[in-house]
């Protein structure tokens, strides 16, 4: 299978550009872990090193993605959206069509396969909005591993539908009741579990952050997005894109698509962060675009965090739960510093507007996270020309966001429906 061999090589080469000996990317990255976890990280590093160049592993991984998850996902030419703006041609990479509705399963399946290779029988994960928890629970069910997911109590309240699915998929969901009861507390609790369980258990980290080698490993498993997209745009348009847009929470979908285009200096790579209620409001998660992230060490790695002068993490905010994160991938922090990836931020209002445009011109419902990439692209497109090609990574589908979207659109009929449902439940109870 010459095609698959080429993919394996491409993946390794592009990821190699991102890996340094000690896991640093310029000033960012590294590994700040408790002594007791050193053997666990050594084991992962050794196995990751081996699979990166293992054609068999890559082919088994690709086969699972193809036959189970539905890859390759299409690259859709957005003809009506292109016509709407009358400038650059717009193509959309359809990660929404991946099983479980987003790119997250690429990583969860890859790491679950790695866990089995390491002889582990159990996987654990942190989750904020619950999407990574659902992907991990799914991978565990499919590969016959047991799974425990840690989630802040507050996040469980906000994203109960995902809790429901994780449990139904057979995972144990443990509520984290201390601190702010959100993602950062869930990360601490997952590490605490791992300290006493690593002999049987692998920690499936959900994004391209954390201690080395997690950023590189998650970027590696997501590289399939860009490998496909590059091949698809060359076949569809006969040339490379001028711009590639992706939203940035931790950075995994962005690195996933950017990697393949990274060696081509003419291709502009743009990461779009959560501008929330705007820079002045303080309610956002734009670590790089708003220039407010400062160097710090937390959660096992060094990167730009939204923190105060004493190193206390700020409360971040986004309408899109998956972008609501204080840190950012060290790989992206470095690419930004070196000017290879540009950053912008889209506010909630811009996102709601962009969402309506995409729904009504293309019949697509992007996740609120992904809609940030669209909003960033729409802001730039007025300065583009007809000879430009934009690829927008649609990291996930938005039907999961129906509660937030209906609220954002202030849809009165939906509100009335929720009231009726709730009354119906209370009558039954
Ligand atoms: C989790 C999530 C994100 C943000 O995570 P990254 O690691 O930055 O990709 C973006 N889009 C969707 C649909 C998600 O579920």
PDB file of C-alpha atoms and ligand atoms in Angstrom, residues 95 101-104 129 131-132 206-209 218 222 247-255 287 321-324 332 366-371 393-397 400-401, ligand 1:
ATOM      1  CA  UNK A  95     -13.841  16.674  11.399  1.00  0.00           C
ATOM      2  CA  UNK A 101     -18.581  14.319  16.189  1.00  0.00           C
ATOM      3  CA  UNK A 102     -15.131  15.851  16.514  1.00  0.00           C
ATOM      4  CA  UNK A 103     -11.399  15.369  16.037  1.00  0.00           C
ATOM      5  CA  UNK A 104     -10.938  14.218  19.638  1.00  0.00           C
ATOM      6  CA  UNK A 129     -16.652  20.058  28.738  1.00  0.00           C
ATOM      7  CA  UNK A 131     -16.057  15.822  24.898  1.00  0.00           C
ATOM      8  CA  UNK A 132     -12.673  14.263  25.587  1.00  0.00           C
ATOM      9  CA  UNK A 206      -6.897  15.221  25.723  1.00  0.00           C
ATOM     10  CA  UNK A 207      -4.957  17.986  24.017  1.00  0.00           C
ATOM     11  CA  UNK A 208      -1.469  18.927  22.831  1.00  0.00           C
ATOM     12  CA  UNK A 209      -0.420  20.238  26.235  1.00  0.00           C
ATOM     13  CA  UNK A 218      -1.271  14.222  20.696  1.00  0.00           C
ATOM     14  CA  UNK A 222      -3.987  14.457  15.115  1.00  0.00           C
ATOM     15  CA  UNK A 247      -9.641  27.211  16.571  1.00  0.00           C
ATOM     16  CA  UNK A 248      -7.275  26.833  19.515  1.00  0.00           C
ATOM     17  CA  UNK A 249      -8.245  25.487  22.917  1.00  0.00           C
ATOM     18  CA  UNK A 250      -5.286  23.368  23.986  1.00  0.00           C
ATOM     19  CA  UNK A 251      -4.173  23.267  20.359  1.00  0.00           C
ATOM     20  CA  UNK A 252      -4.700  19.708  19.145  1.00  0.00           C
ATOM     21  CA  UNK A 253      -6.974  20.250  16.147  1.00  0.00           C
ATOM     22  CA  UNK A 254      -4.900  23.258  15.064  1.00  0.00           C
ATOM     23  CA  UNK A 255      -1.608  21.341  15.198  1.00  0.00           C
ATOM     24  CA  UNK A 287      -3.770  33.664  25.825  1.00  0.00           C
ATOM     25  CA  UNK A 321     -16.561  25.043  26.534  1.00  0.00           C
ATOM     26  CA  UNK A 322     -13.739  23.339  24.620  1.00  0.00           C
ATOM     27  CA  UNK A 323     -11.795  26.598  24.213  1.00  0.00           C
ATOM     28  CA  UNK A 324     -12.067  27.586  27.855  1.00  0.00           C
ATOM     29  CA  UNK A 332       1.902  26.635  19.352  1.00  0.00           C
ATOM     30  CA  UNK A 366     -20.197  23.735  13.298  1.00  0.00           C
ATOM     31  CA  UNK A 367     -19.448  23.302  17.001  1.00  0.00           C
ATOM     32  CA  UNK A 368     -19.126  26.631  18.819  1.00  0.00           C
ATOM     33  CA  UNK A 369     -15.398  25.890  19.141  1.00  0.00           C
ATOM     34  CA  UNK A 370     -15.024  25.374  15.396  1.00  0.00           C
ATOM     35  CA  UNK A 371     -17.131  28.441  14.657  1.00  0.00           C
ATOM     36  CA  UNK A 393     -10.869  23.189  10.021  1.00  0.00           C
ATOM     37  CA  UNK A 394     -14.355  22.366  11.242  1.00  0.00           C
ATOM     38  CA  UNK A 395     -13.150  20.542  14.352  1.00  0.00           C
ATOM     39  CA  UNK A 396     -16.579  19.300  15.388  1.00  0.00           C
ATOM     40  CA  UNK A 397     -20.309  19.404  14.909  1.00  0.00           C
ATOM     41  CA  UNK A 400     -24.102  18.984  20.897  1.00  0.00           C
ATOM     42  CA  UNK A 401     -24.185  22.729  21.604  1.00  0.00           C
TER      43      UNK A 401
HETATM   44  C1  LIG B   1     -12.140  20.059  22.445  1.00  0.00           C
HETATM   45  C2  LIG B   1     -12.473  20.742  21.211  1.00  0.00           C
HETATM   46  C3  LIG B   1     -11.698  21.807  20.703  1.00  0.00           C
HETATM   47  C4  LIG B   1     -10.517  22.377  21.437  1.00  0.00           C
HETATM   48  O1  LIG B   1      -9.437  21.527  21.632  1.00  0.00           O
HETATM   49  P1  LIG B   1      -8.106  21.588  20.787  1.00  0.00           P
HETATM   50  O2  LIG B   1      -7.186  20.696  21.525  1.00  0.00           O
HETATM   51  O3  LIG B   1      -7.626  23.020  20.807  1.00  0.00           O
HETATM   52  O4  LIG B   1      -8.398  21.137  19.425  1.00  0.00           O
HETATM   53  C5  LIG B   1     -12.046  22.359  19.490  1.00  0.00           C
HETATM   54  N1  LIG B   1     -13.138  21.926  18.807  1.00  0.00           N
HETATM   55  C6  LIG B   1     -13.907  20.934  19.260  1.00  0.00           C
HETATM   56  C7  LIG B   1     -15.087  20.511  18.450  1.00  0.00           C
HETATM   57  C8  LIG B   1     -13.607  20.303  20.464  1.00  0.00           C
HETATM   58  O5  LIG B   1     -14.384  19.308  20.907  1.00  0.00           O
END
